[in-house]
Structures are given as C-alpha cells and as structure tokens.
Amino acid sequence: MRTTQAAIEVDGLRQGYGDFEAVRGISFTVREGELFALLGTNGAGKTTTMEVLEGFTKARGGQVRVLGLDPHRQRRELRPRVGIMLQEGGFLGDLTVAETIAMWRGMAADVGRRPMTDALALVGLEHRAGTRVRQLSGGQKRRLDLALAVLARPEVLFLDEPTTGMDPEARRDTWKVIQDLKAEGVTVLLTTHYLEEAERLADHLAIMHEGVVHTHGSVETVVAAAGDQVAFRLPISPEALRARTGDGLPFLAGAAPAAVVAGEVTRVTYTLPATSSPDGAHAALRPLMAWAEKCELPLERLEIRRGTLEDVFLRVVGDAR
Ligand SMILES: Nc1ncnc2c1ncn2[C@@H]1O[C@H](COP(=O)(O)OP(=O)(O)OP(=O)(O)O)[C@@H](O)[C@H]1O
Ligand SMILES: [Mg+2]
C-alpha cells in the first residue's frame, strides 16, 4: 500500500537529439516530499531527463507525470507549482542581484511568493544585493539561481547540479537550504556529481550511464551493496610471501585479495561482499588474523573502511562500460 502519492513519475522515458537516443527507456518514481538524486556519468542523460520533466521538451517515448500532470501539454498549469534551477542559468549581467530578484518576483503569482529580503537571506546574498550579476563569482551565481527557483514556493523543485562551483562552506549552506525546503514538504529532483551530497540529502537515487538507469533504490540499500573494504600492508615482497606461506593470502568471506607491490612492501585490499549483518567485517577478519598468526606476519596499518556511494558508482559505471 502506498502511503504517499507520486510527485514525479517516469515510465519508460525515451528522448534524443536527431538520430541520437540520449535517454533509453528509464523509469523511476519520486514520492511527495522526497528528495531523489539522479546520478551518472557526463552525458548520461540527466539534464535531458530533467528538461522533459520541466516541460521544455516533449518525450519521444514512455510516460512522464509531474504532480499528476503532463509537463509538456499542461505546462501552463504546472509552471507556477514547479521551481527550476538549470545546469546553466542565464542571467542579465547588467542587472543587480536585487533587480534580478525583483524581476522574477514580478513574474511570480502574488500568493506565497517570498519577500526580497527572505530570498536574499535564504542563500546568504544579502551583502551582494547591489552587485551586478556579472560581477558575482560562479558559486554566488548558483546561489542566486537557487533563490530564483524557490521564489514562488514551488511544490516540486528541479535542481540540476545546484552546488557546482561552490566552495565547501557555501555547499554546506546550500545543503541546509535544500534540507529546510524538504522539511517544508517540497519534493526535490536533484542531479549532482558530488556523491557525498547525494548520500547526505537523498532518500532515493538512481545511477545512469549512457541513457540507462543501472542501479536505483534507497541510499541505504545502494550504499550497503558497496561492501566493506579491508586494507593493510605486509612488510614483505610477494615472492618472499609465497616462499613463506605457500598458498599466499586467504579469501575473506569469499572475497579474493588484491595485492599491489610497492618496493619491499605488499599492499593488500579486500572488498567484502555486501552483507546485512552488522558484524560482517568482524567475522570476515577471523581467517585473516589466523593466517597472520600462522605466518608470523604483522598486518601493518590495518584498516576497515565502510563502502561508500562512490565505490558503488565506480563499480556500476565500470561494469556498464
Ligand atoms: N542539444 C543537444 N543536441 C545534441 N546532443 C545533445 C544535446 N544536448 C545533449 N546532447 C547529448 O545527449 C547526451 C546526454 O546529455 P545530457 O546533457 O542529458 O547529459 P548529463 O547526464 O546531464 O551530463 P552532465 O553530467 O555532463 O551534465 C550527451 O551525449 C550529449 O552530448
Ligand atoms: Mg547535465
């Protein structure tokens, strides 16, 4: 049983340019109030997908719905309910920040639109109100873009790489803005190349490559599929290791060791299989410890690292290439 309604539905979407098919039959659903991250390689088709959902282009195949409406055919109806931050925002460089916001406010419906001071404060641009837009830095332009996208208090927000070009502090501030909007119930579809951003903000995500979705699910499930990494160094070359231990390194929970030689040292890494058990890494380490005891070899700089979204991304994309 579904407890919340779908705010965005994409079913078998196909879209292209001339003979080239950029999006090849993708499907996903974003529920009301949820943040969905669309991730993928350069040219995967994320912006192309966004442009269909924003109503700028008509899908070549499949079905899309935003708030139950056809975003292309019913764009007039939908437009006031949707906020859009394009990957490349276009501004009139001669206008000041305040003039730009005033112009956009003029186009938004009176009901619910944010006052100028709130819009400036939301993205931390109060001190730049009188600055011409062309004199803003790249990250400041992104922040102005975000202020414009949320000026009319949209129900659904499309953010195409909202934090690209921002310094780490501005990025964190923007995450807070996005989290606050989400807390107000805004549904967000976001693209980003910062996987930490997706891991922090998203409820669900999809990873695309060359027009196809290769993995999707809740952030937790997708990241759990990464598996933990066990790494250490052995103060011995692989030849000496083989001479001393015969069979060499053991398998851990079915995972084979990956050994890289660096002079007289061997660096070893294992990527453990995904497990739902919280003591998975502990159990997997037992045969390694027994092996190290038997061979009388210290495991130098032993570390266990939890798998990350980046690990999953690189594996998914690597497999798809
Ligand atoms: N106007 C266009 N005409 C022709 N091809 C296009 C056009 N826009 C995009 N493409 C192509 O469509 C594919 C998907 O592009 P898209 O911009 O959707 O990718 P993306 O996932 O947003 O990539 P990025 O992460 O680099 O922003 C790419 O191969 C791109 O070269
Ligand atoms: Mg893009």
PDB file of N, CA, C and O and ligand atoms in Angstrom, residues 17-18 20-23 40-49 51 87 160-161 191 193 208, ligand 1:
ATOM      1  N   TYR A  17      18.228  13.470 -29.570  1.00  0.00           N
ATOM      2  CA  TYR A  17      18.518  14.634 -30.405  1.00  0.00           C
ATOM      3  C   TYR A  17      18.834  14.088 -31.794  1.00  0.00           C
ATOM      4  O   TYR A  17      19.808  13.356 -31.949  1.00  0.00           O
ATOM      5  N   GLY A  18      18.029  14.393 -32.792  1.00  0.00           N
ATOM      6  CA  GLY A  18      18.232  13.824 -34.126  1.00  0.00           C
ATOM      7  C   GLY A  18      18.175  12.311 -34.038  1.00  0.00           C
ATOM      8  O   GLY A  18      17.259  11.754 -33.424  1.00  0.00           O
ATOM      9  N   PHE A  20      20.266  10.501 -32.426  1.00  0.00           N
ATOM     10  CA  PHE A  20      20.907  10.026 -31.202  1.00  0.00           C
ATOM     11  C   PHE A  20      19.909   9.881 -30.057  1.00  0.00           C
ATOM     12  O   PHE A  20      19.175  10.820 -29.748  1.00  0.00           O
ATOM     13  N   GLU A  21      19.882   8.702 -29.467  1.00  0.00           N
ATOM     14  CA  GLU A  21      18.976   8.480 -28.336  1.00  0.00           C
ATOM     15  C   GLU A  21      19.750   8.690 -27.030  1.00  0.00           C
ATOM     16  O   GLU A  21      20.610   7.882 -26.656  1.00  0.00           O
ATOM     17  N   ALA A  22      19.467   9.800 -26.364  1.00  0.00           N
ATOM     18  CA  ALA A  22      20.207  10.167 -25.141  1.00  0.00           C
ATOM     19  C   ALA A  22      19.639   9.488 -23.907  1.00  0.00           C
ATOM     20  O   ALA A  22      20.352   9.198 -22.954  1.00  0.00           O
ATOM     21  N   VAL A  23      18.329   9.222 -23.896  1.00  0.00           N
ATOM     22  CA  VAL A  23      17.676   8.552 -22.767  1.00  0.00           C
ATOM     23  C   VAL A  23      16.921   7.353 -23.325  1.00  0.00           C
ATOM     24  O   VAL A  23      16.100   7.487 -24.227  1.00  0.00           O
ATOM     25  N   GLY A  40      25.065  10.106 -12.306  1.00  0.00           N
ATOM     26  CA  GLY A  40      25.532   9.433 -13.522  1.00  0.00           C
ATOM     27  C   GLY A  40      26.738  10.108 -14.124  1.00  0.00           C
ATOM     28  O   GLY A  40      27.152  11.193 -13.704  1.00  0.00           O
ATOM     29  N   THR A  41      27.276   9.448 -15.131  1.00  0.00           N
ATOM     30  CA  THR A  41      28.456   9.940 -15.836  1.00  0.00           C
ATOM     31  C   THR A  41      28.093  11.187 -16.648  1.00  0.00           C
ATOM     32  O   THR A  41      26.911  11.436 -16.900  1.00  0.00           O
ATOM     33  N   ASN A  42      29.090  11.919 -17.105  1.00  0.00           N
ATOM     34  CA  ASN A  42      28.843  13.043 -18.024  1.00  0.00           C
ATOM     35  C   ASN A  42      28.173  12.489 -19.269  1.00  0.00           C
ATOM     36  O   ASN A  42      28.597  11.476 -19.815  1.00  0.00           O
ATOM     37  N   GLY A  43      27.104  13.173 -19.687  1.00  0.00           N
ATOM     38  CA  GLY A  43      26.406  12.734 -20.899  1.00  0.00           C
ATOM     39  C   GLY A  43      25.468  11.561 -20.689  1.00  0.00           C
ATOM     40  O   GLY A  43      24.947  10.987 -21.654  1.00  0.00           O
ATOM     41  N   ALA A  44      25.221  11.190 -19.431  1.00  0.00           N
ATOM     42  CA  ALA A  44      24.357  10.024 -19.146  1.00  0.00           C
ATOM     43  C   ALA A  44      22.905  10.267 -19.555  1.00  0.00           C
ATOM     44  O   ALA A  44      22.161   9.329 -19.822  1.00  0.00           O
ATOM     45  N   GLY A  45      22.494  11.534 -19.564  1.00  0.00           N
ATOM     46  CA  GLY A  45      21.103  11.853 -19.924  1.00  0.00           C
ATOM     47  C   GLY A  45      20.308  12.475 -18.788  1.00  0.00           C
ATOM     48  O   GLY A  45      19.084  12.579 -18.862  1.00  0.00           O
ATOM     49  N   LYS A  46      20.994  12.943 -17.763  1.00  0.00           N
ATOM     50  CA  LYS A  46      20.311  13.522 -16.596  1.00  0.00           C
ATOM     51  C   LYS A  46      19.602  14.823 -16.960  1.00  0.00           C
ATOM     52  O   LYS A  46      18.419  15.002 -16.673  1.00  0.00           O
ATOM     53  N   THR A  47      20.352  15.750 -17.580  1.00  0.00           N
ATOM     54  CA  THR A  47      19.757  17.046 -17.944  1.00  0.00           C
ATOM     55  C   THR A  47      18.646  16.843 -18.972  1.00  0.00           C
ATOM     56  O   THR A  47      17.587  17.481 -18.892  1.00  0.00           O
ATOM     57  N   THR A  48      18.861  15.928 -19.898  1.00  0.00           N
ATOM     58  CA  THR A  48      17.841  15.624 -20.913  1.00  0.00           C
ATOM     59  C   THR A  48      16.552  15.162 -20.226  1.00  0.00           C
ATOM     60  O   THR A  48      15.453  15.594 -20.587  1.00  0.00           O
ATOM     61  N   THR A  49      16.682  14.313 -19.217  1.00  0.00           N
ATOM     62  CA  THR A  49      15.529  13.824 -18.456  1.00  0.00           C
ATOM     63  C   THR A  49      14.843  14.977 -17.724  1.00  0.00           C
ATOM     64  O   THR A  49      13.619  15.123 -17.762  1.00  0.00           O
ATOM     65  N   GLU A  51      14.853  18.092 -18.508  1.00  0.00           N
ATOM     66  CA  GLU A  51      14.200  19.008 -19.451  1.00  0.00           C
ATOM     67  C   GLU A  51      12.823  18.501 -19.878  1.00  0.00           C
ATOM     68  O   GLU A  51      11.928  19.289 -20.136  1.00  0.00           O
ATOM     69  N   GLN A  87      21.068  23.599 -15.272  1.00  0.00           N
ATOM     70  CA  GLN A  87      22.507  23.352 -15.104  1.00  0.00           C
ATOM     71  C   GLN A  87      23.298  24.618 -15.433  1.00  0.00           C
ATOM     72  O   GLN A  87      24.280  24.942 -14.776  1.00  0.00           O
ATOM     73  N   ASP A 160      19.444  21.068 -11.111  1.00  0.00           N
ATOM     74  CA  ASP A 160      20.443  20.415 -11.957  1.00  0.00           C
ATOM     75  C   ASP A 160      21.828  20.928 -11.560  1.00  0.00           C
ATOM     76  O   ASP A 160      22.209  22.045 -11.897  1.00  0.00           O
ATOM     77  N   GLU A 161      22.547  20.103 -10.837  1.00  0.00           N
ATOM     78  CA  GLU A 161      23.880  20.430 -10.302  1.00  0.00           C
ATOM     79  C   GLU A 161      23.884  21.758  -9.535  1.00  0.00           C
ATOM     80  O   GLU A 161      24.608  22.687  -9.878  1.00  0.00           O
ATOM     81  N   THR A 191      20.326  16.615  -9.504  1.00  0.00           N
ATOM     82  CA  THR A 191      21.466  15.908 -10.078  1.00  0.00           C
ATOM     83  C   THR A 191      22.716  16.476  -9.429  1.00  0.00           C
ATOM     84  O   THR A 191      22.751  17.656  -9.039  1.00  0.00           O
ATOM     85  N   HIS A 193      27.309  15.684  -9.152  1.00  0.00           N
ATOM     86  CA  HIS A 193      28.480  14.811  -9.287  1.00  0.00           C
ATOM     87  C   HIS A 193      29.181  14.662  -7.938  1.00  0.00           C
ATOM     88  O   HIS A 193      30.182  13.966  -7.839  1.00  0.00           O
ATOM     89  N   MET A 208      22.823   6.596 -13.551  1.00  0.00           N
ATOM     90  CA  MET A 208      22.638   6.459 -15.007  1.00  0.00           C
ATOM     91  C   MET A 208      23.972   6.431 -15.737  1.00  0.00           C
ATOM     92  O   MET A 208      24.942   7.051 -15.310  1.00  0.00           O
TER      93      MET A 208
HETATM   94  N1  LIG B   1      21.119  19.869 -27.773  1.00  0.00           N
HETATM   95  C1  LIG B   1      21.750  18.710 -27.976  1.00  0.00           C
HETATM   96  N2  LIG B   1      21.980  18.247 -29.224  1.00  0.00           N
HETATM   97  C2  LIG B   1      22.602  17.061 -29.429  1.00  0.00           C
HETATM   98  N3  LIG B   1      23.027  16.249 -28.453  1.00  0.00           N
HETATM   99  C3  LIG B   1      22.812  16.650 -27.183  1.00  0.00           C
HETATM  100  C4  LIG B   1      22.169  17.899 -26.878  1.00  0.00           C
HETATM  101  N4  LIG B   1      22.100  18.026 -25.547  1.00  0.00           N
HETATM  102  C5  LIG B   1      22.684  16.925 -25.028  1.00  0.00           C
HETATM  103  N5  LIG B   1      23.107  16.097 -26.024  1.00  0.00           N
HETATM  104  C6  LIG B   1      23.755  14.786 -25.840  1.00  0.00           C
HETATM  105  O1  LIG B   1      22.859  13.955 -25.113  1.00  0.00           O
HETATM  106  C7  LIG B   1      23.574  13.173 -24.165  1.00  0.00           C
HETATM  107  C8  LIG B   1      23.003  13.428 -22.771  1.00  0.00           C
HETATM  108  O2  LIG B   1      23.297  14.762 -22.404  1.00  0.00           O
HETATM  109  P1  LIG B   1      22.832  15.366 -21.006  1.00  0.00           P
HETATM  110  O3  LIG B   1      23.143  16.810 -21.038  1.00  0.00           O
HETATM  111  O4  LIG B   1      21.445  14.952 -20.752  1.00  0.00           O
HETATM  112  O5  LIG B   1      23.796  14.583 -20.016  1.00  0.00           O
HETATM  113  P2  LIG B   1      24.025  14.773 -18.434  1.00  0.00           P
HETATM  114  O6  LIG B   1      23.796  13.435 -17.818  1.00  0.00           O
HETATM  115  O7  LIG B   1      23.246  15.911 -17.943  1.00  0.00           O
HETATM  116  O8  LIG B   1      25.589  15.076 -18.385  1.00  0.00           O
HETATM  117  P3  LIG B   1      26.441  16.069 -17.414  1.00  0.00           P
HETATM  118  O9  LIG B   1      26.696  15.293 -16.161  1.00  0.00           O
HETATM  119  O10 LIG B   1      27.722  16.265 -18.184  1.00  0.00           O
HETATM  120  O11 LIG B   1      25.665  17.319 -17.213  1.00  0.00           O
HETATM  121  C9  LIG B   1      25.037  13.523 -24.329  1.00  0.00           C
HETATM  122  O12 LIG B   1      25.637  12.551 -25.151  1.00  0.00           O
HETATM  123  C10 LIG B   1      25.012  14.873 -25.007  1.00  0.00           C
HETATM  124  O13 LIG B   1      26.137  15.038 -25.825  1.00  0.00           O
END
